[in-house]
CSV table of C-alpha atoms in Angstrom, one decimal:
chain,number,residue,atom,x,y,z
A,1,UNK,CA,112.7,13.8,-96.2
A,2,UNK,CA,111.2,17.2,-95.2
A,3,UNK,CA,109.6,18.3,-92.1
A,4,UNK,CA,107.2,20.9,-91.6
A,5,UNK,CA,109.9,23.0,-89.8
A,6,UNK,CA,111.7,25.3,-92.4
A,7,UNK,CA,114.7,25.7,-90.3
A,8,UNK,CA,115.3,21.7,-90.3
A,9,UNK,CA,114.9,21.2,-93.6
A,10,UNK,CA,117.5,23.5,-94.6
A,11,UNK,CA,119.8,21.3,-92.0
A,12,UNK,CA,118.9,18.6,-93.7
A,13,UNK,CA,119.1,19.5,-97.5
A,14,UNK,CA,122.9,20.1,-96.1
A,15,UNK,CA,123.3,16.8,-94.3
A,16,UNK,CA,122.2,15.5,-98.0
A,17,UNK,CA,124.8,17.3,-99.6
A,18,UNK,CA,127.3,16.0,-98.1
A,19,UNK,CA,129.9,13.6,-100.5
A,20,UNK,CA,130.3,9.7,-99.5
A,21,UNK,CA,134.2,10.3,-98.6
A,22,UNK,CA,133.0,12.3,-95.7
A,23,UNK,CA,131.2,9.3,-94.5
A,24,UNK,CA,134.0,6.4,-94.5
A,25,UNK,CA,137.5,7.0,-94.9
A,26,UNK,CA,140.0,4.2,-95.0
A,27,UNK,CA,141.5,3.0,-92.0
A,28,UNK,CA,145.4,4.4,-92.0
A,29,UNK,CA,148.0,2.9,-89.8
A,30,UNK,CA,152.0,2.3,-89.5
A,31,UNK,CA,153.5,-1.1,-90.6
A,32,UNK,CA,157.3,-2.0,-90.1
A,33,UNK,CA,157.8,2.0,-90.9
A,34,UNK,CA,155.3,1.7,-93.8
A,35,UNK,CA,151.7,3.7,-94.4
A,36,UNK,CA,149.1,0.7,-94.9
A,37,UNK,CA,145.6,1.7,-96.0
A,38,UNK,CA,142.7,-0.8,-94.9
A,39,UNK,CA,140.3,0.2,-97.4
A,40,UNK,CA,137.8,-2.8,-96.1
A,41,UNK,CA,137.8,-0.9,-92.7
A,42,UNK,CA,136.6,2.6,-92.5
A,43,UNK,CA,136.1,5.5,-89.9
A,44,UNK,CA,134.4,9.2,-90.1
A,45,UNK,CA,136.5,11.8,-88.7
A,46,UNK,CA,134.0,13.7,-86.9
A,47,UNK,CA,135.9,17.1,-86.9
A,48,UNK,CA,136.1,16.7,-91.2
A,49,UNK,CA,132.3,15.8,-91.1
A,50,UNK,CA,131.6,18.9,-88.9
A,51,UNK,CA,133.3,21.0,-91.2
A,52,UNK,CA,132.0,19.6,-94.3
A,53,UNK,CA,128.5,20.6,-92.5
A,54,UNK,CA,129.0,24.2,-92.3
A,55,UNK,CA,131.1,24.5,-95.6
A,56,UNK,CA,128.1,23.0,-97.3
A,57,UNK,CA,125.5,25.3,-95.5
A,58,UNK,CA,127.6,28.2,-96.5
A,59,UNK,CA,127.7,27.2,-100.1
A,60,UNK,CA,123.7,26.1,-100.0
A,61,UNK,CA,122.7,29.4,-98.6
A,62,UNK,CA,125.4,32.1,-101.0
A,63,UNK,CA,124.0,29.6,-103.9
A,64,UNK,CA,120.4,30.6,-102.2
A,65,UNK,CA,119.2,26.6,-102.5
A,66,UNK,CA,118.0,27.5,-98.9
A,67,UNK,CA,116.8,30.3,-97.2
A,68,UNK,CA,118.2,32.2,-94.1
A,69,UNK,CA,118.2,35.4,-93.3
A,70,UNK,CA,120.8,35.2,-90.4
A,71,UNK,CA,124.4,34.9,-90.9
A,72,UNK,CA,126.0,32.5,-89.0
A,73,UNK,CA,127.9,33.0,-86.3
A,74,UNK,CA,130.5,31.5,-84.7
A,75,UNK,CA,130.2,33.8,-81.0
A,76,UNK,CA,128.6,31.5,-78.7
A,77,UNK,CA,128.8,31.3,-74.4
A,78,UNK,CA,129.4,27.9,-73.2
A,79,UNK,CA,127.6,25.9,-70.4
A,80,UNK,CA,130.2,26.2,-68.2
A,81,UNK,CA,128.9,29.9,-67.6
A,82,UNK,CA,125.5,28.1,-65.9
A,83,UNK,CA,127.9,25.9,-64.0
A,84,UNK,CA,130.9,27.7,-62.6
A,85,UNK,CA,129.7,31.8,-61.9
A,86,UNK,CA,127.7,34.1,-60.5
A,87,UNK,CA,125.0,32.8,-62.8
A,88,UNK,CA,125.6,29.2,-61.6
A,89,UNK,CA,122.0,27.4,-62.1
A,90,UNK,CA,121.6,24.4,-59.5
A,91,UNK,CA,119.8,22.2,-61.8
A,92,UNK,CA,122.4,22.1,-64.4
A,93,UNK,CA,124.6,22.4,-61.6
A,94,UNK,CA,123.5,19.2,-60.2
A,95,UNK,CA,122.7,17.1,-63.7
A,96,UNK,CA,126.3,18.1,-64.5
A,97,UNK,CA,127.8,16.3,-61.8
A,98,UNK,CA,125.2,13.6,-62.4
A,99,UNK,CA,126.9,13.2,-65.5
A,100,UNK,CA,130.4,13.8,-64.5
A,101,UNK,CA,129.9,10.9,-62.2
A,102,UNK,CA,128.4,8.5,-64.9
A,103,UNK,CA,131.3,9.2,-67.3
A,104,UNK,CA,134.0,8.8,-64.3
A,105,UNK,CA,136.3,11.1,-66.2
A,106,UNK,CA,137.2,14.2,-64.8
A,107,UNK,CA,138.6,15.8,-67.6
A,108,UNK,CA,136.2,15.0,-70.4
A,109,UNK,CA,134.0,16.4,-68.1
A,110,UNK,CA,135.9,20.0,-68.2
A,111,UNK,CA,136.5,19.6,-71.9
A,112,UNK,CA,133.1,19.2,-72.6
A,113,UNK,CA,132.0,22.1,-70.5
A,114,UNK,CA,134.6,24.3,-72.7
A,115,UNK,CA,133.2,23.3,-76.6
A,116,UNK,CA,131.5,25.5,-78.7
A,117,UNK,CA,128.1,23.5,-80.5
A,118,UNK,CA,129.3,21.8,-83.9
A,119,UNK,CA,126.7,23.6,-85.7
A,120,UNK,CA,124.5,26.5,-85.0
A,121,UNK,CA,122.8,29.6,-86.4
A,122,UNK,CA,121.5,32.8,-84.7
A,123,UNK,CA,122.6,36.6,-84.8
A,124,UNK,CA,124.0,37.3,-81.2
A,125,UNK,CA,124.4,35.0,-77.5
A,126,UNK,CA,122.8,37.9,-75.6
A,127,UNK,CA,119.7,38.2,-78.4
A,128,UNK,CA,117.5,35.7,-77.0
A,129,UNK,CA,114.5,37.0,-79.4
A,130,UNK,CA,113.2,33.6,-81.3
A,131,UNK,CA,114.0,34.7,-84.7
A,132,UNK,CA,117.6,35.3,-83.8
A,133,UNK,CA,118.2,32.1,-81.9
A,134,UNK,CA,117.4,30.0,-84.9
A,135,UNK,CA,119.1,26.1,-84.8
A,136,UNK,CA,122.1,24.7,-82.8
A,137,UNK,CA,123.6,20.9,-83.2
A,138,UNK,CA,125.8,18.4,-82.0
A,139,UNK,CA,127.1,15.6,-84.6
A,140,UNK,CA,128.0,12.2,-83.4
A,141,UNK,CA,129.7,10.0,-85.8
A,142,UNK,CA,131.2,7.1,-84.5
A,143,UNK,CA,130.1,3.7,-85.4
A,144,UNK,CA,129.5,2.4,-81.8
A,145,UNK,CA,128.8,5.5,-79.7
A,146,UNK,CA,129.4,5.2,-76.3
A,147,UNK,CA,126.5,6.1,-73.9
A,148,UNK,CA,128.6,8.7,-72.4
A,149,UNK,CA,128.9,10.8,-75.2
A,150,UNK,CA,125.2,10.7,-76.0
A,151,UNK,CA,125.2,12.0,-72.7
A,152,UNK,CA,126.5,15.1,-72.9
A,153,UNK,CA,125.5,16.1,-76.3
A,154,UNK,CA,121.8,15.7,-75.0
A,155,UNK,CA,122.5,17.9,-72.1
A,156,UNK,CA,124.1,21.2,-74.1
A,157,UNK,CA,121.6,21.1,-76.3
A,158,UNK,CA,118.7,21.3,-73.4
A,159,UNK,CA,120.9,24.0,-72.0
A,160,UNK,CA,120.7,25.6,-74.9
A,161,UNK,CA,117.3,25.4,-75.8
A,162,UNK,CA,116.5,26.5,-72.4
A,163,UNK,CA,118.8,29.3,-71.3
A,164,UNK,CA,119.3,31.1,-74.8
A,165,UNK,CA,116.2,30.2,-76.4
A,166,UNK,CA,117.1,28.5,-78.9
A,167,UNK,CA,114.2,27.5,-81.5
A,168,UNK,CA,115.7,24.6,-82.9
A,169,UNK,CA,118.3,21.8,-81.3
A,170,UNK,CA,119.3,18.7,-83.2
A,171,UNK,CA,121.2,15.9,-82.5
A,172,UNK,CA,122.5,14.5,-85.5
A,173,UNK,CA,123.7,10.6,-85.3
A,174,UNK,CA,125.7,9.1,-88.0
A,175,UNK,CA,126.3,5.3,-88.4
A,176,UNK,CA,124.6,4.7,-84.9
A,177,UNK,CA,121.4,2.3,-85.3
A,178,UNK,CA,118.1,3.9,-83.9
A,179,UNK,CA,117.1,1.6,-81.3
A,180,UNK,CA,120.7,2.5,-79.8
A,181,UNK,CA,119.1,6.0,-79.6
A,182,UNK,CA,116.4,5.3,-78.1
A,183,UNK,CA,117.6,2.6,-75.5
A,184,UNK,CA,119.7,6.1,-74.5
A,185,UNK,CA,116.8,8.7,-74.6
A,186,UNK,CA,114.9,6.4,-72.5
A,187,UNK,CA,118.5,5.8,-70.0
A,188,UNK,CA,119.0,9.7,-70.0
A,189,UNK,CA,115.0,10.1,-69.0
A,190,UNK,CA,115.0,7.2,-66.1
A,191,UNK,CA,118.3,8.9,-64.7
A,192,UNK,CA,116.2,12.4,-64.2
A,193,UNK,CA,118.5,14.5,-66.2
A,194,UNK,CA,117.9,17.7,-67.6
A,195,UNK,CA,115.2,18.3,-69.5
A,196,UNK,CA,113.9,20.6,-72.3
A,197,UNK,CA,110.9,23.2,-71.4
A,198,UNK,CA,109.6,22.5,-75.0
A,199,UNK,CA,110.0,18.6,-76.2
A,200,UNK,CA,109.1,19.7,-79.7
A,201,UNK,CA,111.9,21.8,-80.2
A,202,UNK,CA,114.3,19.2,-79.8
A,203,UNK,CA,115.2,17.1,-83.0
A,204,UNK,CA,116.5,13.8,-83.4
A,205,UNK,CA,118.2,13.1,-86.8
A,206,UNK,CA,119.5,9.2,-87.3
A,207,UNK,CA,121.6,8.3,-90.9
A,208,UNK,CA,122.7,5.1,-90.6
A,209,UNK,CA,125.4,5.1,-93.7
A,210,UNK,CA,125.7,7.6,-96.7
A,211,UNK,CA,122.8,6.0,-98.8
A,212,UNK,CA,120.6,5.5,-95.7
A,213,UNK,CA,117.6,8.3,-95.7
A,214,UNK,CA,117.7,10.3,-92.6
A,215,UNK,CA,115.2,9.7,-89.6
A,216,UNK,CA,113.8,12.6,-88.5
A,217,UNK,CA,111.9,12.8,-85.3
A,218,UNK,CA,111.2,15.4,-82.3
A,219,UNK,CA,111.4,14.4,-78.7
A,220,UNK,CA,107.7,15.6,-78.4
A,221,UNK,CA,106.4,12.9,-81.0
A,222,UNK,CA,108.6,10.6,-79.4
A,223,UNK,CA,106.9,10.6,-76.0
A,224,UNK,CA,103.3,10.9,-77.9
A,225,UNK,CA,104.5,7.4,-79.6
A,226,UNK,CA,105.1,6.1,-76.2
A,227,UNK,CA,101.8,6.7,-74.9
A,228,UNK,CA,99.9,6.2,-77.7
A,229,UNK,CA,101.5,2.4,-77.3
A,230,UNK,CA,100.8,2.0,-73.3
Protein backbone atom coordinates (compact mmCIF):
# COMPACT_ATOMS: atom_id res chain seq x y z
CA UNK A 1 0.00 0.00 0.00
CA UNK A 2 1.44 3.57 -0.73
CA UNK A 3 0.34 6.83 0.51
CA UNK A 4 0.75 10.02 -1.07
CA UNK A 5 3.26 11.00 1.79
CA UNK A 6 6.85 10.06 0.61
CA UNK A 7 8.13 9.97 4.09
CA UNK A 8 5.47 7.04 5.01
CA UNK A 9 5.99 5.11 2.32
CA UNK A 10 9.51 4.64 2.95
CA UNK A 11 8.23 3.56 6.68
CA UNK A 12 6.33 1.30 5.20
CA UNK A 13 8.40 -0.37 2.42
CA UNK A 14 10.47 -1.21 5.77
CA UNK A 15 7.61 -2.55 7.82
CA UNK A 16 7.26 -4.83 4.54
CA UNK A 17 10.62 -5.96 4.73
CA UNK A 18 10.55 -7.22 7.66
CA UNK A 19 11.04 -11.45 7.81
CA UNK A 20 7.97 -13.61 9.43
CA UNK A 21 10.29 -14.81 12.54
CA UNK A 22 10.12 -11.20 13.61
CA UNK A 23 6.49 -11.54 13.82
CA UNK A 24 5.83 -14.85 16.00
CA UNK A 25 8.38 -16.53 17.92
CA UNK A 26 7.74 -19.66 19.84
CA UNK A 27 6.58 -19.53 23.17
CA UNK A 28 9.90 -20.69 25.48
CA UNK A 29 9.40 -21.79 29.07
CA UNK A 30 11.10 -24.04 31.90
CA UNK A 31 9.77 -27.64 32.52
CA UNK A 32 11.05 -29.90 35.42
CA UNK A 33 14.67 -28.06 34.63
CA UNK A 34 14.03 -28.61 30.90
CA UNK A 35 13.69 -25.77 27.81
CA UNK A 36 10.15 -26.61 26.22
CA UNK A 37 9.27 -24.81 23.03
CA UNK A 38 5.40 -24.25 22.29
CA UNK A 39 5.69 -23.78 18.70
CA UNK A 40 1.55 -23.68 18.55
CA UNK A 41 1.84 -20.56 20.83
CA UNK A 42 3.79 -17.58 19.70
CA UNK A 43 4.72 -13.91 20.94
CA UNK A 44 6.61 -10.83 19.17
CA UNK A 45 9.35 -9.49 21.25
CA UNK A 46 8.75 -5.87 20.71
CA UNK A 47 12.38 -4.76 21.50
CA UNK A 48 13.63 -7.50 18.44
CA UNK A 49 10.73 -6.04 16.21
CA UNK A 50 12.00 -2.44 17.00
CA UNK A 51 15.25 -3.27 16.05
CA UNK A 52 14.56 -5.21 13.06
CA UNK A 53 12.79 -1.75 11.98
CA UNK A 54 15.69 0.39 12.06
CA UNK A 55 18.19 -2.36 10.85
CA UNK A 56 16.01 -2.66 7.80
CA UNK A 57 15.63 1.17 7.18
CA UNK A 58 19.42 1.36 7.42
CA UNK A 59 19.85 -1.37 4.93
CA UNK A 60 16.77 0.04 2.51
CA UNK A 61 18.25 3.47 2.49
CA UNK A 62 22.62 2.47 2.01
CA UNK A 63 20.93 0.00 -0.69
CA UNK A 64 19.10 3.49 -1.87
CA UNK A 65 15.53 1.36 -2.29
CA UNK A 66 14.26 4.56 -0.51
CA UNK A 67 15.14 7.89 -0.33
CA UNK A 68 16.31 10.18 2.64
CA UNK A 69 18.40 12.65 2.77
CA UNK A 70 18.70 12.78 6.66
CA UNK A 71 20.72 10.47 8.70
CA UNK A 72 19.13 9.17 11.41
CA UNK A 73 19.64 10.04 14.59
CA UNK A 74 19.45 8.56 17.70
CA UNK A 75 19.71 12.26 19.96
CA UNK A 76 16.28 12.96 21.03
CA UNK A 77 14.82 15.13 24.37
CA UNK A 78 12.18 13.30 26.20
CA UNK A 79 8.69 14.54 27.33
CA UNK A 80 9.60 14.62 30.62
CA UNK A 81 11.43 18.01 29.80
CA UNK A 82 7.62 19.54 29.12
CA UNK A 83 6.60 17.99 32.37
CA UNK A 84 9.24 18.36 35.12
CA UNK A 85 11.39 21.97 34.31
CA UNK A 86 11.54 25.31 33.78
CA UNK A 87 9.85 24.62 30.47
CA UNK A 88 7.01 22.69 32.25
CA UNK A 89 3.85 23.04 29.81
CA UNK A 90 0.48 22.78 31.95
CA UNK A 91 -1.45 21.04 29.37
CA UNK A 92 0.86 18.21 29.08
CA UNK A 93 1.38 18.79 32.50
CA UNK A 94 -2.14 18.03 33.32
CA UNK A 95 -3.00 15.19 30.46
CA UNK A 96 0.05 13.50 32.03
CA UNK A 97 -1.36 13.09 35.32
CA UNK A 98 -4.66 12.37 33.55
CA UNK A 99 -2.89 9.47 32.34
CA UNK A 100 -0.88 8.58 35.30
CA UNK A 101 -4.16 8.27 37.08
CA UNK A 102 -5.83 6.04 34.37
CA UNK A 103 -2.86 3.65 34.37
CA UNK A 104 -2.68 3.60 38.41
CA UNK A 105 0.94 2.82 38.10
CA UNK A 106 3.31 5.14 39.32
CA UNK A 107 6.25 3.85 37.94
CA UNK A 108 5.29 3.06 34.33
CA UNK A 109 4.30 6.38 34.54
CA UNK A 110 8.11 7.63 35.18
CA UNK A 111 9.43 4.94 32.82
CA UNK A 112 7.47 6.14 30.17
CA UNK A 113 8.31 9.81 30.64
CA UNK A 114 12.20 8.60 30.37
CA UNK A 115 11.99 6.44 26.66
CA UNK A 116 13.36 7.55 23.64
CA UNK A 117 10.60 7.09 20.41
CA UNK A 118 11.20 3.41 18.81
CA UNK A 119 11.70 4.96 15.54
CA UNK A 120 12.45 8.31 14.30
CA UNK A 121 14.28 10.45 11.75
CA UNK A 122 15.35 14.13 11.74
CA UNK A 123 18.90 15.94 11.84
CA UNK A 124 18.93 17.67 15.37
CA UNK A 125 16.20 18.08 18.75
CA UNK A 126 16.80 21.78 18.73
CA UNK A 127 16.32 22.05 14.57
CA UNK A 128 12.66 22.35 14.55
CA UNK A 129 12.72 23.44 10.65
CA UNK A 130 10.15 20.84 8.90
CA UNK A 131 12.58 19.24 6.64
CA UNK A 132 14.79 18.25 9.58
CA UNK A 133 12.07 16.92 11.81
CA UNK A 134 10.99 14.35 9.33
CA UNK A 135 9.00 11.07 11.02
CA UNK A 136 8.96 9.67 14.65
CA UNK A 137 7.12 6.19 15.83
CA UNK A 138 5.99 4.08 18.51
CA UNK A 139 5.46 0.18 17.77
CA UNK A 140 3.05 -1.85 19.70
CA UNK A 141 3.11 -5.40 19.28
CA UNK A 142 1.34 -7.37 21.69
CA UNK A 143 -1.52 -9.44 20.73
CA UNK A 144 -4.05 -7.99 23.23
CA UNK A 145 -2.85 -4.43 23.93
CA UNK A 146 -3.88 -3.02 26.91
CA UNK A 147 -5.71 0.44 26.72
CA UNK A 148 -3.04 1.86 28.90
CA UNK A 149 -0.31 1.39 26.65
CA UNK A 150 -2.22 2.89 23.64
CA UNK A 151 -2.41 5.56 25.97
CA UNK A 152 0.83 6.76 26.27
CA UNK A 153 2.10 5.97 22.89
CA UNK A 154 -0.64 8.42 21.54
CA UNK A 155 0.38 11.11 23.89
CA UNK A 156 4.44 11.21 22.97
CA UNK A 157 3.65 11.26 19.70
CA UNK A 158 1.25 14.46 20.04
CA UNK A 159 4.07 15.92 22.06
CA UNK A 160 6.17 15.36 19.58
CA UNK A 161 4.39 16.52 16.71
CA UNK A 162 3.63 19.56 18.63
CA UNK A 163 6.60 20.75 20.54
CA UNK A 164 9.41 19.73 18.03
CA UNK A 165 7.58 19.88 14.95
CA UNK A 166 7.71 16.90 13.86
CA UNK A 167 6.18 16.24 10.18
CA UNK A 168 5.35 12.88 10.50
CA UNK A 169 4.10 10.60 13.74
CA UNK A 170 3.00 6.99 13.36
CA UNK A 171 1.73 4.64 15.53
CA UNK A 172 2.41 1.43 14.28
CA UNK A 173 0.11 -1.66 15.70
CA UNK A 174 1.01 -5.12 15.20
CA UNK A 175 -1.38 -8.13 15.83
CA UNK A 176 -3.99 -5.63 17.45
CA UNK A 177 -7.51 -5.79 15.32
CA UNK A 178 -8.61 -2.26 14.08
CA UNK A 179 -11.81 -1.75 15.72
CA UNK A 180 -9.64 -2.16 19.06
CA UNK A 181 -7.94 1.00 17.72
CA UNK A 182 -10.48 2.81 17.15
CA UNK A 183 -12.71 1.91 20.32
CA UNK A 184 -9.28 3.60 21.92
CA UNK A 185 -8.92 6.76 19.61
CA UNK A 186 -12.39 7.45 20.26
CA UNK A 187 -11.69 6.59 24.55
CA UNK A 188 -8.47 8.87 24.34
CA UNK A 189 -10.79 11.78 22.46
CA UNK A 190 -13.93 11.48 25.04
CA UNK A 191 -11.27 11.66 28.03
CA UNK A 192 -9.98 15.27 26.50
CA UNK A 193 -6.45 14.29 26.29
CA UNK A 194 -3.90 15.95 24.33
CA UNK A 195 -4.32 16.60 21.04
CA UNK A 196 -2.30 17.19 17.87
CA UNK A 197 -2.39 20.93 16.24
CA UNK A 198 -2.36 19.14 12.76
CA UNK A 199 -4.68 15.75 12.67
CA UNK A 200 -3.19 14.97 9.31
CA UNK A 201 0.15 14.59 10.45
CA UNK A 202 -0.57 11.85 12.64
CA UNK A 203 -0.61 8.21 11.10
CA UNK A 204 -2.19 5.18 12.08
CA UNK A 205 -0.61 1.97 10.73
CA UNK A 206 -2.64 -1.46 11.71
CA UNK A 207 -0.93 -5.22 10.44
CA UNK A 208 -2.78 -7.60 11.87
CA UNK A 209 -0.27 -10.77 11.23
CA UNK A 210 2.81 -11.00 8.81
CA UNK A 211 0.71 -11.73 5.60
CA UNK A 212 -1.92 -9.16 6.57
CA UNK A 213 -1.47 -5.78 4.27
CA UNK A 214 -1.00 -2.78 6.44
CA UNK A 215 -3.85 -0.20 7.16
CA UNK A 216 -2.92 3.03 6.67
CA UNK A 217 -4.95 5.91 7.82
CA UNK A 218 -4.32 9.63 9.28
CA UNK A 219 -6.16 10.89 12.24
CA UNK A 220 -7.52 13.74 9.93
CA UNK A 221 -9.44 11.28 7.52
CA UNK A 222 -10.39 9.51 10.46
CA UNK A 223 -12.50 12.36 11.92
CA UNK A 224 -13.62 13.34 8.15
CA UNK A 225 -15.12 9.50 8.09
CA UNK A 226 -16.86 10.26 11.23
CA UNK A 227 -18.72 13.09 10.02
CA UNK A 228 -19.21 12.21 6.70
CA UNK A 229 -21.35 9.18 8.58
CA UNK A 230 -23.41 11.47 11.14
Amino acid sequence: MKTNNPTINNFLATLESIEEINYQTSRVSFQNDRIAINKKRSTTYENNFVTQLNVQYAILNYAKEIAEPRELTRQLQIPKRYIYSNERDEEIFEVAGKIRNISANDSEYLRELTLIPDFFIHKDQDDMSPDNQRLIAEVKTERELPYERFLWDFFKLTIYLNKYNFQNAVFLCIHTRKDTILKYIDQYIKEKLYLPKSYSKLYIIIKENFSAKPEVFTLQELFDNFNNNK
